[in-house]
Each structure stands twice: as C-alpha cells, then as structure tokens.
mmCIF file of C-alpha atoms in Angstrom:
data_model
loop_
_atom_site.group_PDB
_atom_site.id
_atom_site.type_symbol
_atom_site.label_atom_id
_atom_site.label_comp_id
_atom_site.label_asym_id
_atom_site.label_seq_id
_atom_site.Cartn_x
_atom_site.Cartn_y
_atom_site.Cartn_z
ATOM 1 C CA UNK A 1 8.363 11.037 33.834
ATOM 2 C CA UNK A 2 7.656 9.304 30.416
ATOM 3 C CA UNK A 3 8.612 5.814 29.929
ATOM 4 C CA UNK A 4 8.249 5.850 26.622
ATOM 5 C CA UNK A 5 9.886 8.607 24.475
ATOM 6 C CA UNK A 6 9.791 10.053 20.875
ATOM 7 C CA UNK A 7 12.618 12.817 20.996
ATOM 8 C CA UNK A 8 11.399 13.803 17.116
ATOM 9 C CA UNK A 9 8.614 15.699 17.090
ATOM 10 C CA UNK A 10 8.934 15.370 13.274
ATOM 11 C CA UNK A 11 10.853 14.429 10.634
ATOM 12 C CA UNK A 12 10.848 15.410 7.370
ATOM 13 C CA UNK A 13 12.128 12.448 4.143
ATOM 14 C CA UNK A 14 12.012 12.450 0.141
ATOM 15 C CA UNK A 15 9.613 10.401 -1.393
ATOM 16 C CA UNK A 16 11.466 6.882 -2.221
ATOM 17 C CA UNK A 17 14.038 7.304 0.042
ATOM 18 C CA UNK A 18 14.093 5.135 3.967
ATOM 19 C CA UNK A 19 12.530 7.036 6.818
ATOM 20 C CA UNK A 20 13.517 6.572 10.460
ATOM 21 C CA UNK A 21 11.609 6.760 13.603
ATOM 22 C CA UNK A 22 13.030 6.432 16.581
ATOM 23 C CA UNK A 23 11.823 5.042 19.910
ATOM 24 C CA UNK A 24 13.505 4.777 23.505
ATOM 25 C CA UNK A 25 11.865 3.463 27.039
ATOM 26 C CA UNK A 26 12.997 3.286 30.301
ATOM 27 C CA UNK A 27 10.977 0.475 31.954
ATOM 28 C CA UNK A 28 12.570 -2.756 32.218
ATOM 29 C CA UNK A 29 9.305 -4.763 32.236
ATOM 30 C CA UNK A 30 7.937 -3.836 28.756
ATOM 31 C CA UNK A 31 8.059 -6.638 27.130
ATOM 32 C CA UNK A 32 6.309 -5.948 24.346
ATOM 33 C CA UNK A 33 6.704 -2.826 21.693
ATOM 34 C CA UNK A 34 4.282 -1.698 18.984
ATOM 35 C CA UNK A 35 3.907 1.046 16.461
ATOM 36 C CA UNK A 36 0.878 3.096 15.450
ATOM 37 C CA UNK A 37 0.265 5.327 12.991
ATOM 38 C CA UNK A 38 -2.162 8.118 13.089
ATOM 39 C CA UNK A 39 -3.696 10.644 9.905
ATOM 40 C CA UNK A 40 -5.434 13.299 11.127
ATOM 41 C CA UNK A 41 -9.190 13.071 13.005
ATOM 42 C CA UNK A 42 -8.515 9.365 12.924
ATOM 43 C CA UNK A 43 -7.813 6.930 15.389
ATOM 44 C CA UNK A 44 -4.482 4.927 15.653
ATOM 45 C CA UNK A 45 -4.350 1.979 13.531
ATOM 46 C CA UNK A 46 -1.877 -0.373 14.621
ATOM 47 C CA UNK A 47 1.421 -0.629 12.079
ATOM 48 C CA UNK A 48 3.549 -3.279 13.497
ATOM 49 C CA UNK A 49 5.197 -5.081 16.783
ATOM 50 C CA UNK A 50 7.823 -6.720 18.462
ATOM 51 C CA UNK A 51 8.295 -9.266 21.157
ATOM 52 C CA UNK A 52 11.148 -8.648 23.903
ATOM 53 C CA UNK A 53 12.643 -12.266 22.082
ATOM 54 C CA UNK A 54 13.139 -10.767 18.524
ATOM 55 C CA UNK A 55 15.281 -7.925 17.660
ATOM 56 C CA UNK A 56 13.484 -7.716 14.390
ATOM 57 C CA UNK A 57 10.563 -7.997 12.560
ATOM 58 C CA UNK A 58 9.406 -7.275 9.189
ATOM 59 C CA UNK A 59 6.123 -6.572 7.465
ATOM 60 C CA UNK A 60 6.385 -5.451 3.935
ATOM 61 C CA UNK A 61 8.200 -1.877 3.695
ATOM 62 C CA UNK A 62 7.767 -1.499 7.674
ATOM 63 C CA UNK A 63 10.684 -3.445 9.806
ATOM 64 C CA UNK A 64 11.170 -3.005 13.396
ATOM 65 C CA UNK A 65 14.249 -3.133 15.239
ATOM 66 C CA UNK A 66 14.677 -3.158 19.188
ATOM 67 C CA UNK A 67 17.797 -3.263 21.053
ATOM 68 C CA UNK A 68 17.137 -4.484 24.498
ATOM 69 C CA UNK A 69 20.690 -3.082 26.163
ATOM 70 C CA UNK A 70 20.107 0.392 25.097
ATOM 71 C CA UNK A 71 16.284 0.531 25.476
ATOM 72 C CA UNK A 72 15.745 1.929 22.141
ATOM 73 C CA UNK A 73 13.473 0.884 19.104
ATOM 74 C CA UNK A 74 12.912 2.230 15.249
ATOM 75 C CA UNK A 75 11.038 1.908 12.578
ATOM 76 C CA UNK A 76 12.177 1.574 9.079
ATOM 77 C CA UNK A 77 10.091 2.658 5.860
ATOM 78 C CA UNK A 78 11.658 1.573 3.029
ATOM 79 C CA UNK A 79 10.610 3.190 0.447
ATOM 80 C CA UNK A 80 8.956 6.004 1.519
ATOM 81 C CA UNK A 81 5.917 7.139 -0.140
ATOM 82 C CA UNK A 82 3.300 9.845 0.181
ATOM 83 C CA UNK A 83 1.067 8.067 1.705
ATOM 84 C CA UNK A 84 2.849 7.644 5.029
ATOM 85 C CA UNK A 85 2.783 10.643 6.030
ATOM 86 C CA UNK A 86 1.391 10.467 9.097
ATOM 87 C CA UNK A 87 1.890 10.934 13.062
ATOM 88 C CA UNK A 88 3.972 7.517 14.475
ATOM 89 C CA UNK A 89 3.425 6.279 17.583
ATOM 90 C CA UNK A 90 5.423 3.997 19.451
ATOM 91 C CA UNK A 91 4.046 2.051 22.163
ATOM 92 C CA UNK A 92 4.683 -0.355 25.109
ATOM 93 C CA UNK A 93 3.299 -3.203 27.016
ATOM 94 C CA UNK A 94 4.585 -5.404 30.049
ATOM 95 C CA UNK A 95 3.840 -8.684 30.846
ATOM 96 C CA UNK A 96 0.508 -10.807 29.936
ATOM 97 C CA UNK A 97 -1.105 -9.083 26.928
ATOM 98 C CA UNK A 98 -3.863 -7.480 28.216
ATOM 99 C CA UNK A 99 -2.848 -4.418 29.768
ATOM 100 C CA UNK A 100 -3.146 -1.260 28.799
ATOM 101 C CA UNK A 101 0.001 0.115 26.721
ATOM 102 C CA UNK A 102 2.457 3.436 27.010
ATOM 103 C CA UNK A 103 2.765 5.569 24.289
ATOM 104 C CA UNK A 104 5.077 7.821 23.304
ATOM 105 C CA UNK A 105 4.261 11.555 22.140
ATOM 106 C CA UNK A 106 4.309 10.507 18.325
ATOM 107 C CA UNK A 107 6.665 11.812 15.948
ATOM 108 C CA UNK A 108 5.313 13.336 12.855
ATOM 109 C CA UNK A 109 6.299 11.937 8.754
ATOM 110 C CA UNK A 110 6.193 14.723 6.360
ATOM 111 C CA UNK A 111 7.064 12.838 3.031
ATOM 112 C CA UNK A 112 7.930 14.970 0.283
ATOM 113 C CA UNK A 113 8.036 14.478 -2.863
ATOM 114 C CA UNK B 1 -16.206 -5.593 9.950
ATOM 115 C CA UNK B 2 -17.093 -3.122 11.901
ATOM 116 C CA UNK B 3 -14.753 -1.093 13.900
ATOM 117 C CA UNK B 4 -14.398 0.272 17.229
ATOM 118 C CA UNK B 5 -17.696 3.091 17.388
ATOM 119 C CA UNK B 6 -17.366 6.516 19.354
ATOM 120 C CA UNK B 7 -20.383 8.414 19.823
ATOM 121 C CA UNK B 8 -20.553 11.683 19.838
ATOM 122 C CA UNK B 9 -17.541 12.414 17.435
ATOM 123 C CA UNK B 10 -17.292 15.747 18.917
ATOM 124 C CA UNK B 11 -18.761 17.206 22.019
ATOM 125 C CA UNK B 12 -18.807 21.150 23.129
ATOM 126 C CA UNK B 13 -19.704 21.736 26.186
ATOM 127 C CA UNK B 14 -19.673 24.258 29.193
ATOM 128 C CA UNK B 15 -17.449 23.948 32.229
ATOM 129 C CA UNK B 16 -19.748 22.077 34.960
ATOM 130 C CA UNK B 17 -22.403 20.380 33.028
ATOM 131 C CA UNK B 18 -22.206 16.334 32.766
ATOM 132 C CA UNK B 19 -20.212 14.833 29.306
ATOM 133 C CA UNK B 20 -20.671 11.053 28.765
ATOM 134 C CA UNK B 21 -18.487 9.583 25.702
ATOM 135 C CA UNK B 22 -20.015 6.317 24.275
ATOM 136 C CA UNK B 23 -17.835 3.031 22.897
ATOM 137 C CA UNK B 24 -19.117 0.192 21.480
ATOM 138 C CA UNK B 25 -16.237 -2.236 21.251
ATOM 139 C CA UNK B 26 -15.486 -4.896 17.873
ATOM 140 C CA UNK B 27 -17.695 -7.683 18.244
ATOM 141 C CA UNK B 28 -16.062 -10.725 20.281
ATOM 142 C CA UNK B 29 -13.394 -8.366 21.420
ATOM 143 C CA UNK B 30 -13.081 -9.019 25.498
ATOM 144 C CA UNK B 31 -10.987 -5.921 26.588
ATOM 145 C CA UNK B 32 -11.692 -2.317 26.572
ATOM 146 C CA UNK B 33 -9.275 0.272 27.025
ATOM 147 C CA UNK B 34 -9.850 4.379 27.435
ATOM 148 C CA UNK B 35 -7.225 6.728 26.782
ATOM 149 C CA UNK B 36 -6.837 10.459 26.062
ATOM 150 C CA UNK B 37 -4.626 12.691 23.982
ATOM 151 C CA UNK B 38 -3.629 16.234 24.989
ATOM 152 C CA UNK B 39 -0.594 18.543 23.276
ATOM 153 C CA UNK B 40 0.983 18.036 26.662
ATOM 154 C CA UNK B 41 0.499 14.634 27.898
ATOM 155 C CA UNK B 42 0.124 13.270 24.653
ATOM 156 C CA UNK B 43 -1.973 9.776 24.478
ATOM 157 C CA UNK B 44 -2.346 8.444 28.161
ATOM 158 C CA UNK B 45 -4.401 5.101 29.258
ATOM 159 C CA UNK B 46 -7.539 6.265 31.393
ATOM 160 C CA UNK B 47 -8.439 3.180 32.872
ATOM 161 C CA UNK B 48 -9.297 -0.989 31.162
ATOM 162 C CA UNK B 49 -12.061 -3.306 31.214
ATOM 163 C CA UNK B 50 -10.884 -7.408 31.150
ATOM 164 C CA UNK B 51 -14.450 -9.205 30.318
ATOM 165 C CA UNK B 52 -16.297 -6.202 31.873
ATOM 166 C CA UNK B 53 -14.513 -5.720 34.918
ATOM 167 C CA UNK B 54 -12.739 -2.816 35.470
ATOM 168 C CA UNK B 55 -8.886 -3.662 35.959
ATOM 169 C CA UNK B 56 -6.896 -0.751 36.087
ATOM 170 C CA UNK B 57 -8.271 2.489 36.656
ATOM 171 C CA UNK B 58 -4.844 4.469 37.725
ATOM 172 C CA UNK B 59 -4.780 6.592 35.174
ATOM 173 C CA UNK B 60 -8.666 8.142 35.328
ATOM 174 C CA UNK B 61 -6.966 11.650 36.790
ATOM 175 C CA UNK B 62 -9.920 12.811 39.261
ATOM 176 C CA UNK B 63 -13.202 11.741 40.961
ATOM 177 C CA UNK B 64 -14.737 13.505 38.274
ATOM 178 C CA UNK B 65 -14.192 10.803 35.473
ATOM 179 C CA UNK B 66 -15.810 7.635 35.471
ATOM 180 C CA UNK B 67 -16.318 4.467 33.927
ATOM 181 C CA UNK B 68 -18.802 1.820 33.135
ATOM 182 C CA UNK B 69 -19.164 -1.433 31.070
ATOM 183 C CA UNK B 70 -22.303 -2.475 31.642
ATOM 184 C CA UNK B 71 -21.704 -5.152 28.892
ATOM 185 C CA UNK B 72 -19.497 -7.024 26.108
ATOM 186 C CA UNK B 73 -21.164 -4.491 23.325
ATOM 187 C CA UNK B 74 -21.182 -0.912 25.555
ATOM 188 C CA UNK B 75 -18.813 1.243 27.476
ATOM 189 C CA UNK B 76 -19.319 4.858 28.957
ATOM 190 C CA UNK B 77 -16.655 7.077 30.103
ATOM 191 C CA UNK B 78 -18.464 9.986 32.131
ATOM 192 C CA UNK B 79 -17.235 13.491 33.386
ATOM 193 C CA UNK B 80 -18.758 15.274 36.473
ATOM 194 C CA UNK B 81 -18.482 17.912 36.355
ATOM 195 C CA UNK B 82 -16.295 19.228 33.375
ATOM 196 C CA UNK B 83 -13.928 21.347 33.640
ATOM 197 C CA UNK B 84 -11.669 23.191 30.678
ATOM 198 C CA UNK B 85 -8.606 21.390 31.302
ATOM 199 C CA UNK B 86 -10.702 18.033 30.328
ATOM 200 C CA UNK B 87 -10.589 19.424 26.651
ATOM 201 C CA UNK B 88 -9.037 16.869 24.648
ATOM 202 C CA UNK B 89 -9.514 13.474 22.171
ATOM 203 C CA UNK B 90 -11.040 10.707 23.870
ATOM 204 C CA UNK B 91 -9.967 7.359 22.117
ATOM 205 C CA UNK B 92 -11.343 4.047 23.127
ATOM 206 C CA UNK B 93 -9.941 0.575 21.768
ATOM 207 C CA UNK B 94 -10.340 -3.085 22.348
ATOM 208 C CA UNK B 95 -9.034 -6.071 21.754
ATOM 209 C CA UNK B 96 -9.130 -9.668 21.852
ATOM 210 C CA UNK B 97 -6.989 -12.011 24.369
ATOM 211 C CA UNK B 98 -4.623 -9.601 25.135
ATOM 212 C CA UNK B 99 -3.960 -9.492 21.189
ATOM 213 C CA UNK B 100 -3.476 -5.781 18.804
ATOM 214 C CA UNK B 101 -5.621 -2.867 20.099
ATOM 215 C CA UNK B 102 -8.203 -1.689 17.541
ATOM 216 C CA UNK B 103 -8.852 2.148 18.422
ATOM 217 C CA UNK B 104 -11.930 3.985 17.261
ATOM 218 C CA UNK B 105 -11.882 7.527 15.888
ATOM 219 C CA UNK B 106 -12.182 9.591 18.761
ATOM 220 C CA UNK B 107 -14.074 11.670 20.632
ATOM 221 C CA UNK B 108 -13.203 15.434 20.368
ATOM 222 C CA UNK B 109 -14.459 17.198 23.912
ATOM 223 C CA UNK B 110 -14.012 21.207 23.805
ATOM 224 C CA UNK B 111 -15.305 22.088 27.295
ATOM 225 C CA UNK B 112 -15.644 26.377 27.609
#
C-alpha cells in the first residue's frame, strides 16, 4: 500500500506555460512534504518543502501548495522551461526531522518547446 | 563542497557472489539514509544511521542485506548473497539535524 502517491506517470507542458504535479498521501502523521527532482543517472536533488503549518510556500518559479483535509499536494512551475524536464518526486516525513522519508513513484516533465 | 560519494557507480555481478556499495556522507552531516529504486517499488528507504547508530532498519527486505557505519565519513550497504531481483539503483543521502537530504548519484547493481 503506498502512502505516498503520484497518479501521473508523466505529463507533458509547452515551454513558458505553468506545469502541475500532483501529490496525494494517506498517512496522517506526515508532517512534513518535500519535492525532488531527478535528470537521468543522477541522484535526487532536493527542489522544495512544506511544513504541515503552511499551505504554501514559494521559491522562485517553484511554489508548493498542500491541503491538509484532502491529503493532497502540487507543485507549480511557472514558467516552464526546458530545463525542467525532469522526473518529480514528491516525498514525506513524520514527526522529528530525522527519519527517513516516503516517496512517491515520480512523475515525469517532458517540456516542449 | 563536496557531495554525497557512491562507489562503485555501477556494479555487475553474478547471482550469489557478495556486492558491497560504498557512501561517504557530506562532511558534518550526522544522518545517513539508504534507499533503492526499482520500476516497481519505485524509491524505498532501506534502513538510517542517527550519529552512527543504526535507527531504522525496517525496510532492508531480507537477511541478505546489511548495513554498517563504522564512522561519521563511511557507510557500507552489503548483499549476501545476491540474487537477480536485487537489480536496481542504490541511492544513499545524508543530512544534517534532521534538515534536507543530500542524495548521491547512485549505485547501479545489475546482478545475472
């Protein structure tokens, strides 16, 4: 049973245009939600997070939204550009900080131009 | 700065012979995690190291897989004996304080 789940396996967007990844979990004790990004025979370098307190956080063209009630995160790009295509992870933590987290299968951004 | 290192990069091997994957973790960092990704299972945590000390080892899948952290610097994740259904990427990451988890490239184990 996954907790965390990526129902796109990918998703396809035009160059300048907003791309949106979406996230849902089913564990109540995450507290804590992250995104990753992944290119090919690389590891995942972390993109962004949010705390269980926010219900949004921004970091440049990348913004985060969580809605607690329905379980469900997403990632905005905003504009895309060819350079994010990529595979997007979206992750999960509960309590403390320095547990291990649980990922979803990754969705994967085809940006065309 | 370095990053998180993975040694080999990528391992072939045949079914029953011993694998050991190498990490050495950022400098300073005091947590270690293991995890591997599969086309089915996609990226699952193996088992964590908290200053050394293995915390959480629930997701290692058999007696076959282990793992050591000797010290701060060095972590080994070991298979005994391999089997084909072990083929997959080995990632390792660490972080600081329970902060962002740095991952290294991966280790990419084929075993025949």
């Amino acid at each position: 049973d996954q907790q965390v789940k990526q129902n796109s396996p990918s998703l396809s967007v035009q160059e300048g245009r907003i791309s949106i990844l979406n996230c849902d979990y089913t564990n109540s004790m995450f507290d804590y939600f992250l995104w990753y990004k992944k290119y090919p025979a690389e590891g995942p370098t972390f993109l962004i997070s949010i705390s269980s307190i926010k219900d949004k956080n921004e970091d440049g063209r990348f913004t985060v939204f969580l809605n607690k009630s329905a379980k469900h995160l997403s990632l905005h790009i905003v504009p895309s550009q060819p350079g994010d295509s990529a595979v997007y992870f979206c992750a999960a933590r509960a309590g403390g900080g320095a547990d291990g987290l649980t990922f979803g299968k990754g969705t994967h951004l085809i940006i065309q131009p | 700065d370095a990053g998180v290192i993975q040694s080999p990069r990528h391992e072939v091997t045949e079914m029953g012979q011993e694998v050991t994957l190498r990490c050495k973790p950022i400098s300073g960092h005091n947590s270690l995690f293991w995890y591997r990704q599969t086309m089915m299972r996609g990226l699952e945590l193996l088992i964590y190291f908290n200053n050394n000390v293995p915390i959480d080892d629930s997701g290692m899948p058999e007696d076959r897989f282990s793992a050591k952290m000797p010290n701060a610097s060095f972590s080994t994740l070991k298979i005994q004996p391999s089997e084909p259904r072990d083929s997959a990427v080995y990632f390792c990451a660490s972080s600081l304080a329970g902060g962002t988890q740095y991952f290294g490239p991966g280790t990419r184990l084929t075993v025949l």
